[in-house]
Tab-separated table of C-alpha atoms and ligand atoms in Angstrom:
chain	number	residue	atom	x	y	z
N	815	PHE	CA	0.000	-0.001	0.000
N	816	LYS	CA	2.800	2.356	0.928
N	817	THR	CA	4.533	1.823	-2.418
N	818	ARG	CA	1.222	2.376	-4.163
N	819	ILE	CA	0.878	5.794	-2.547
N	820	LEU	CA	4.457	6.607	-3.404
N	821	VAL	CA	3.896	5.682	-7.032
N	822	LEU	CA	0.732	7.775	-7.142
N	823	ALA	CA	2.418	10.716	-5.453
N	824	THR	CA	5.349	10.545	-7.864
N	825	ALA	CA	3.005	10.361	-10.840
N	826	LEU	CA	1.058	13.329	-9.541
N	827	SER	CA	4.110	15.502	-8.909
N	828	CYS	CA	5.449	14.608	-12.364
N	829	ALA	CA	2.149	15.646	-13.887
N	830	ILE	CA	2.225	18.946	-12.017
N	831	ALA	CA	5.847	19.546	-13.003
N	832	GLY	CA	4.884	18.695	-16.583
N	833	VAL	CA	2.072	21.228	-16.567
N	834	ALA	CA	4.220	23.861	-14.900
N	835	SER	CA	7.051	23.473	-17.387
N	836	ALA	CA	4.698	23.449	-20.377
N	837	ALA	CA	3.246	26.753	-19.201
N	838	ASP	CA	6.789	28.060	-18.758
N	839	VAL	CA	7.640	27.485	-22.397
N	840	LYS	CA	5.885	29.848	-24.778
N	841	PRO	CA	5.812	29.557	-28.556
N	842	ARG	CA	8.751	31.601	-29.796
N	843	LEU	CA	10.622	32.206	-33.015
N	844	ILE	CA	14.369	32.656	-32.596
N	845	ARG	CA	16.515	34.154	-35.336
N	846	PHE	CA	19.946	32.520	-35.481
N	847	GLY	CA	22.565	34.045	-37.787
N	848	TYR	CA	25.894	32.694	-39.034
N	849	GLY	CA	28.477	33.647	-41.636
N	850	LEU	CA	29.322	30.533	-43.646
N	851	ASN	CA	26.995	28.884	-46.164
N	852	GLU	CA	24.412	26.182	-45.478
N	853	GLU	CA	26.695	23.384	-46.701
N	854	SER	CA	29.419	24.261	-44.178
N	855	VAL	CA	30.133	22.703	-40.780
N	856	GLN	CA	28.536	25.837	-39.339
N	857	GLY	CA	25.389	25.360	-41.412
N	858	ARG	CA	24.997	21.727	-40.405
N	859	ALA	CA	25.452	22.522	-36.721
N	860	ALA	CA	22.967	25.413	-36.932
N	861	ARG	CA	20.404	23.005	-38.363
N	862	HIS	CA	21.194	20.487	-35.636
N	863	LEU	CA	20.674	23.168	-32.993
N	864	ALA	CA	17.338	24.245	-34.480
N	865	GLN	CA	16.073	20.663	-34.736
N	866	GLU	CA	17.204	19.741	-31.242
N	867	LEU	CA	15.556	22.805	-29.705
N	868	GLU	CA	12.321	22.215	-31.538
N	869	LYS	CA	12.334	18.578	-30.400
N	870	ILE	CA	13.009	19.121	-26.690
N	871	SER	CA	10.562	22.026	-26.459
N	872	GLY	CA	7.748	20.035	-28.024
N	873	GLY	CA	7.784	22.309	-31.080
N	874	LYS	CA	7.416	25.538	-29.079
N	875	LEU	CA	10.896	27.019	-29.447
N	876	ARG	CA	11.389	27.341	-33.170
N	877	MET	CA	14.606	28.581	-34.651
N	878	LYS	CA	14.988	30.151	-38.068
N	879	THR	CA	18.594	29.978	-39.252
N	880	PHE	CA	20.173	32.566	-41.584
N	881	GLY	CA	23.491	31.569	-43.192
N	882	SER	CA	25.937	33.369	-45.508
N	883	ALA	CA	25.958	36.465	-43.298
N	884	ASN	CA	22.398	37.251	-44.384
N	885	LEU	CA	21.840	38.931	-41.011
N	886	GLY	CA	25.235	40.655	-41.242
N	887	SER	CA	28.912	39.983	-40.594
N	888	ASP	CA	30.011	38.527	-37.255
N	889	GLU	CA	30.656	42.022	-35.926
N	890	GLN	CA	27.324	43.417	-37.087
N	891	MET	CA	25.457	40.494	-35.549
N	892	GLN	CA	27.287	40.939	-32.245
N	893	SER	CA	26.060	44.541	-32.108
N	894	ALA	CA	22.543	43.419	-33.057
N	895	LEU	CA	22.553	40.950	-30.156
N	896	ALA	CA	23.831	43.550	-27.713
N	897	GLY	CA	21.129	45.945	-28.911
N	898	GLY	CA	18.439	43.296	-28.576
N	899	VAL	CA	17.380	43.337	-32.228
N	900	GLN	CA	18.545	39.772	-33.016
N	901	GLU	CA	18.211	36.761	-30.704
N	902	MET	CA	21.121	34.426	-31.449
N	903	MET	CA	24.212	33.820	-33.595
N	904	VAL	CA	27.463	31.920	-33.923
N	905	GLY	CA	30.747	33.515	-34.931
N	906	SER	CA	34.465	33.596	-34.300
N	907	THR	CA	35.960	34.821	-31.055
N	908	ALA	CA	38.341	37.180	-32.922
N	909	PRO	CA	35.852	40.000	-33.589
N	910	LEU	CA	34.574	39.695	-29.999
N	911	ALA	CA	37.925	41.004	-28.752
N	912	GLY	CA	36.582	44.486	-29.491
N	913	MET	CA	33.986	43.951	-26.729
N	914	VAL	CA	35.894	41.754	-24.279
N	915	LYS	CA	39.593	42.109	-24.972
N	916	GLU	CA	40.432	38.779	-23.299
N	917	PHE	CA	39.031	36.900	-26.318
N	918	GLY	CA	42.163	38.104	-28.106
N	919	VAL	CA	44.161	35.312	-26.438
N	920	PHE	CA	42.820	32.934	-29.084
N	921	ASP	CA	44.583	34.985	-31.737
N	922	LEU	CA	47.986	34.424	-30.147
N	923	PRO	CA	49.666	32.062	-32.621
N	924	PHE	CA	50.938	28.523	-31.977
N	925	LEU	CA	49.151	28.186	-28.649
N	926	PHE	CA	47.325	24.862	-28.946
N	927	ASN	CA	48.809	21.659	-30.353
N	928	SER	CA	45.599	19.713	-30.671
N	929	GLU	CA	41.818	19.964	-30.662
N	930	LYS	CA	41.807	18.144	-27.345
N	931	GLU	CA	43.798	20.959	-25.724
N	932	ALA	CA	41.453	23.552	-27.171
N	933	ASP	CA	38.375	21.713	-25.852
N	934	ALA	CA	39.901	21.512	-22.354
N	935	VAL	CA	40.658	25.242	-22.235
N	936	LEU	CA	37.366	26.375	-23.782
N	937	ASP	CA	35.171	24.156	-21.592
N	938	GLY	CA	37.349	24.851	-18.530
N	939	PRO	CA	37.632	27.971	-16.335
N	940	VAL	CA	39.456	30.183	-18.889
N	941	GLY	CA	36.857	29.719	-21.625
N	942	GLN	CA	33.893	29.870	-19.267
N	943	ASP	CA	35.098	33.018	-17.435
N	944	MET	CA	35.381	34.758	-20.773
N	945	LEU	CA	31.785	33.881	-21.658
N	946	LYS	CA	30.662	35.461	-18.356
N	947	LYS	CA	32.526	38.673	-19.205
N	948	LEU	CA	30.222	39.105	-22.206
N	949	GLU	CA	27.181	39.662	-19.974
N	950	ALA	CA	28.262	43.167	-19.051
N	951	LYS	CA	28.265	43.883	-22.815
N	952	GLY	CA	24.715	42.631	-23.287
N	953	ILE	CA	25.563	39.160	-24.602
N	954	ILE	CA	25.076	35.657	-23.192
N	955	GLY	CA	27.832	33.249	-24.254
N	956	LEU	CA	26.500	29.690	-24.425
N	957	VAL	CA	28.975	27.169	-25.869
N	958	TYR	CA	32.060	26.953	-28.035
N	959	TRP	CA	32.021	25.210	-31.376
N	960	GLU	CA	35.122	24.400	-33.377
N	961	ASN	CA	36.164	26.695	-36.198
N	962	GLY	CA	39.575	25.056	-36.102
N	963	PHE	CA	43.279	25.286	-36.872
N	964	ARG	CA	43.921	27.829	-39.572
N	965	ASN	CA	46.041	27.442	-42.699
N	966	MET	CA	47.013	29.875	-45.421
N	967	THR	CA	45.908	30.081	-49.031
N	968	ASN	CA	46.997	32.542	-51.689
N	969	SER	CA	47.117	33.158	-55.410
N	970	LYS	CA	50.833	33.928	-55.700
N	971	ARG	CA	53.114	31.134	-54.483
N	972	PRO	CA	53.597	28.290	-52.010
N	973	ILE	CA	54.640	29.555	-48.580
N	974	ALA	CA	57.627	27.498	-47.473
N	975	ARG	CA	59.211	30.182	-45.279
N	976	ALA	CA	57.960	33.340	-43.586
N	977	GLU	CA	59.867	35.342	-46.234
N	978	ASP	CA	57.509	33.982	-48.895
N	979	LEU	CA	54.725	36.046	-47.330
N	980	GLN	CA	56.450	39.239	-48.368
N	981	GLY	CA	54.314	41.291	-50.719
N	982	ILE	CA	51.266	39.110	-50.170
N	983	LYS	CA	48.126	41.019	-49.279
N	984	LEU	CA	46.589	38.695	-46.728
N	985	ARG	CA	43.080	39.150	-45.395
N	986	VAL	CA	42.957	38.683	-41.600
N	987	MET	CA	40.173	38.724	-39.018
N	988	GLN	CA	39.376	42.072	-37.505
N	989	ASN	CA	41.497	42.564	-34.440
N	990	GLN	CA	44.839	44.113	-33.519
N	991	ILE	CA	46.531	40.853	-32.630
N	992	ALA	CA	45.793	39.152	-35.953
N	993	LEU	CA	46.982	42.285	-37.723
N	994	GLY	CA	50.197	42.412	-35.685
N	995	VAL	CA	50.952	38.717	-36.128
N	996	PHE	CA	50.689	38.641	-39.930
N	997	ASN	CA	52.426	41.945	-40.508
N	998	THR	CA	55.279	40.717	-38.325
N	999	LEU	CA	55.474	37.468	-40.292
N	1000	GLY	CA	56.003	39.626	-43.378
N	1001	ALA	CA	52.601	39.791	-45.085
N	1002	ASN	CA	50.583	42.938	-45.788
N	1003	ALA	CA	47.691	42.170	-43.464
N	1004	VAL	CA	44.283	43.522	-44.485
N	1005	PRO	CA	41.480	43.255	-41.890
N	1006	MET	CA	38.131	42.523	-43.538
N	1007	PRO	CA	34.849	40.848	-42.572
N	1008	PHE	CA	34.535	37.274	-43.802
N	1009	SER	CA	31.389	38.165	-45.757
N	1010	GLU	CA	33.493	40.240	-48.187
N	1011	LEU	CA	36.302	37.731	-48.537
N	1012	PHE	CA	35.384	35.585	-51.532
N	1013	THR	CA	34.837	38.601	-53.781
N	1014	ALA	CA	38.038	40.207	-52.532
N	1015	LEU	CA	39.977	37.060	-53.450
N	1016	GLU	CA	38.253	36.730	-56.790
N	1017	THR	CA	38.916	40.335	-57.803
N	1018	ARG	CA	42.455	40.118	-56.376
N	1019	THR	CA	41.794	42.955	-53.959
N	1020	VAL	CA	43.701	40.627	-51.629
N	1021	ASP	CA	46.063	37.781	-52.585
N	1022	GLY	CA	45.384	35.404	-49.752
N	1023	GLN	CA	43.628	34.530	-46.541
N	1024	GLU	CA	43.830	32.053	-43.694
N	1025	ASN	CA	41.094	29.711	-42.426
N	1026	PRO	CA	40.577	26.065	-41.483
N	1027	ILE	CA	40.494	23.423	-44.257
N	1028	THR	CA	36.752	22.931	-43.712
N	1029	THR	CA	36.058	26.580	-44.581
N	1030	ILE	CA	38.497	26.671	-47.507
N	1031	GLN	CA	36.454	23.809	-48.934
N	1032	SER	CA	32.887	24.880	-48.066
N	1033	SER	CA	33.469	28.496	-49.136
N	1034	LYS	CA	35.063	27.253	-52.386
N	1035	PHE	CA	38.213	29.310	-51.939
N	1036	TYR	CA	39.976	26.642	-54.024
N	1037	GLU	CA	38.286	28.166	-57.077
N	1038	VAL	CA	40.290	31.371	-56.668
N	1039	GLN	CA	43.304	30.313	-54.570
N	1040	PRO	CA	45.744	27.864	-56.184
N	1041	PHE	CA	48.117	27.564	-53.192
N	1042	LEU	CA	47.383	26.011	-49.812
N	1043	THR	CA	49.995	25.976	-47.066
N	1044	ILE	CA	49.436	23.895	-43.967
N	1045	THR	CA	50.604	25.974	-41.024
N	1046	ARG	CA	48.037	25.334	-38.263
N	1047	HIS	CA	49.254	28.681	-36.931
N	1048	VAL	CA	46.260	29.414	-34.737
N	1049	TYR	CA	43.121	27.673	-33.449
N	1050	THR	CA	39.970	29.786	-33.711
N	1051	PRO	CA	36.905	28.871	-31.658
N	1052	TRP	CA	33.378	29.712	-32.674
N	1053	VAL	CA	31.036	30.809	-29.924
N	1054	VAL	CA	27.244	30.533	-29.781
N	1055	LEU	CA	25.762	33.759	-28.439
N	1056	ALA	CA	22.380	35.100	-27.357
N	1057	SER	CA	21.139	38.638	-26.808
N	1058	LYS	CA	20.984	39.344	-23.066
N	1059	LYS	CA	18.093	41.792	-23.501
N	1060	TRP	CA	16.115	38.980	-25.092
N	1061	TRP	CA	17.483	36.225	-22.801
N	1062	ASP	CA	16.233	38.105	-19.735
N	1063	THR	CA	12.675	37.912	-21.066
N	1064	LEU	CA	12.803	34.089	-21.174
N	1065	SER	CA	11.571	31.819	-18.387
N	1066	PRO	CA	14.155	29.700	-16.539
N	1067	GLU	CA	12.688	26.647	-18.269
N	1068	GLU	CA	13.146	28.203	-21.712
N	1069	GLN	CA	16.711	29.188	-20.848
N	1070	LYS	CA	17.382	25.643	-19.700
N	1071	LEU	CA	16.116	24.162	-22.964
N	1072	ILE	CA	18.255	26.527	-25.029
N	1073	ARG	CA	21.341	25.693	-22.963
N	1074	GLN	CA	20.595	21.995	-23.385
N	1075	ALA	CA	20.190	22.254	-27.167
N	1076	ALA	CA	23.346	24.375	-27.367
N	1077	ALA	CA	25.351	21.717	-25.503
N	1078	SER	CA	24.073	19.095	-27.918
N	1079	SER	CA	25.066	21.269	-30.902
N	1080	ARG	CA	28.569	21.682	-29.443
N	1081	ASP	CA	29.141	17.923	-29.293
N	1082	PHE	CA	27.663	17.406	-32.738
N	1083	GLU	CA	29.651	20.211	-34.309
N	1084	ARG	CA	33.052	19.270	-32.902
N	1085	GLN	CA	32.683	15.714	-34.114
N	1086	ASP	CA	31.439	16.840	-37.513
N	1087	SER	CA	34.237	19.397	-37.870
N	1088	ARG	CA	36.937	16.802	-37.202
N	1089	ALA	CA	35.462	14.274	-39.596
N	1090	ASP	CA	34.838	16.911	-42.250
N	1091	SER	CA	38.401	18.207	-42.031
N	1092	GLN	CA	39.730	14.909	-43.459
N	1093	LYS	CA	37.161	14.838	-46.258
N	1094	ALA	CA	37.692	18.510	-47.115
N	1095	MET	CA	41.445	17.941	-47.536
N	1096	ALA	CA	40.778	15.232	-50.122
N	1097	THR	CA	38.387	17.568	-51.959
N	1098	LEU	CA	41.004	20.325	-52.090
N	1099	GLU	CA	43.600	17.907	-53.492
N	1100	LYS	CA	41.144	16.742	-56.124
N	1101	ALA	CA	40.318	20.353	-56.978
N	1102	GLY	CA	43.981	20.738	-57.925
N	1103	MET	CA	45.233	23.005	-55.139
N	1104	LYS	CA	48.997	22.930	-54.756
N	1105	ILE	CA	49.465	21.933	-51.150
N	1106	ASN	CA	52.598	22.157	-49.019
N	1107	THR	CA	53.245	21.795	-45.308
N	1108	VAL	CA	55.547	24.168	-43.472
N	1109	SER	CA	58.378	22.198	-41.845
N	1110	PRO	CA	58.639	22.007	-38.042
N	1111	GLU	CA	61.925	23.959	-38.237
N	1112	GLU	CA	60.206	26.751	-40.130
N	1113	VAL	CA	57.302	26.766	-37.686
N	1114	ALA	CA	59.885	27.263	-34.937
N	1115	ARG	CA	61.361	30.203	-36.894
N	1116	MET	CA	57.902	31.710	-37.377
N	1117	ARG	CA	57.220	31.343	-33.665
N	1118	GLN	CA	60.424	33.218	-32.903
N	1119	LYS	CA	59.561	35.943	-35.374
N	1120	VAL	CA	56.169	36.632	-33.768
N	1121	GLN	CA	57.382	36.351	-30.167
N	1122	PRO	CA	57.561	40.165	-29.733
N	1123	VAL	CA	53.880	40.403	-30.752
N	1124	VAL	CA	52.980	37.632	-28.313
N	1125	ASP	CA	54.924	39.410	-25.536
N	1126	LYS	CA	53.293	42.747	-26.262
N	1127	TYR	CA	49.762	41.355	-26.213
N	1128	THR	CA	50.439	39.137	-23.213
N	1129	GLN	CA	51.011	42.385	-21.303
N	1130	GLU	CA	47.853	43.959	-22.712
N	1131	LEU	CA	45.589	40.947	-22.203
N	1132	GLY	CA	46.937	40.200	-18.733
N	1133	PRO	CA	49.983	38.050	-17.949
N	1134	GLU	CA	47.951	36.109	-15.335
N	1135	LEU	CA	45.340	35.150	-17.901
N	1136	VAL	CA	47.957	33.992	-20.402
N	1137	LYS	CA	49.729	32.028	-17.671
N	1138	GLN	CA	46.495	30.365	-16.567
N	1139	LEU	CA	45.781	29.515	-20.199
N	1140	ASN	CA	49.230	27.992	-20.722
N	1141	ASP	CA	48.943	26.025	-17.475
N	1142	GLU	CA	45.642	24.545	-18.608
N	1143	ILE	CA	47.091	23.656	-21.992
N	1144	LEU	CA	50.003	21.844	-20.333
N	1145	LYS	CA	47.611	19.993	-18.064
N	1146	ALA	CA	45.614	18.802	-21.079
N	1147	ARG	CA	48.809	17.954	-22.987
N	1148	ASN	CA	50.206	15.632	-20.335
G	1401	TF8	C1	36.877	34.300	-40.456
G	1401	TF8	C2	36.299	33.197	-39.609
G	1401	TF8	C3	34.918	32.854	-40.183
G	1401	TF8	C4	33.829	32.826	-39.134
G	1401	TF8	C5	32.404	32.703	-39.687
G	1401	TF8	C6	32.037	33.702	-40.741
G	1401	TF8	O1	37.826	34.056	-41.179
G	1401	TF8	O2	37.126	32.087	-39.565
G	1401	TF8	O3	34.943	31.605	-40.741
G	1401	TF8	O4	33.884	33.884	-38.285
G	1401	TF8	O5	31.530	32.803	-38.606
G	1401	TF8	O6	36.357	35.406	-40.371
């Protein structure tokens, strides 16, 4: 008899909780913007996120995804989120450094050796503290996706040594550190939003760019860039963001569902990115790109060359932060 009552009581409280949570989730339409096209890793993960959210909210939280920077460049969308005129987005950490300077650490070159190290830092205290810093700027940082290790492409020549970058107009992401790094390596760095990049390459406004293999493939840069140089010079994270103005109007239950779907999209995206990276490389070879890998000795030379930039920005970003970051990398490495 006692168990019977317990079962009944449990059933009843579940029913009440069910009713309460259903009332706490209102039908909503969420606009989610991103910069790459629908066939990219980013596009697939955006779709995963939308489907997952719709599923776990019983069809109430619907997400409309806008790829190819149709809602604006990363920077424009960040401002739209802060202003409360767009709900969600995903983009690189690099342009966020204008809002929270600490995000600039991910533009320090040759920091991570592997994806595993990046995951540990991003999901650990360093990455999570940075997300919290965004709140004061009107943005909720949810999870990190993988953009990935970046490599160089250009229309002039294979890059075997830093000196080969001389005279190459190289598009870089929009922050001071990226600019400093590539100018110091010898290129003429040109900051530009990603949304303008393909045309700039096609019209030869710039000679080259740097991005992960997955993006070089999905954005079809191989059509206008004959040379690919594997450098893995920096690992860029993507970060899924929400407008705080909008977030604050959601119920705790709605926030919980969005966090849950975001976590699912993170796991999906990282796996997809790593698998896609292999496939994309084969596609680029087949497309006829001339591919070379910078030797470990040359990477060491490049590291030395950019050390003054790293030192300068370590001071500006905070030596404690950079030390904490390096400690966490070493912990993950060993
Ligand atoms: C870049 C980034 C881009 C992303 C994307 C547009 O080069 O690597 O791939 O920020 O969200 O700007």
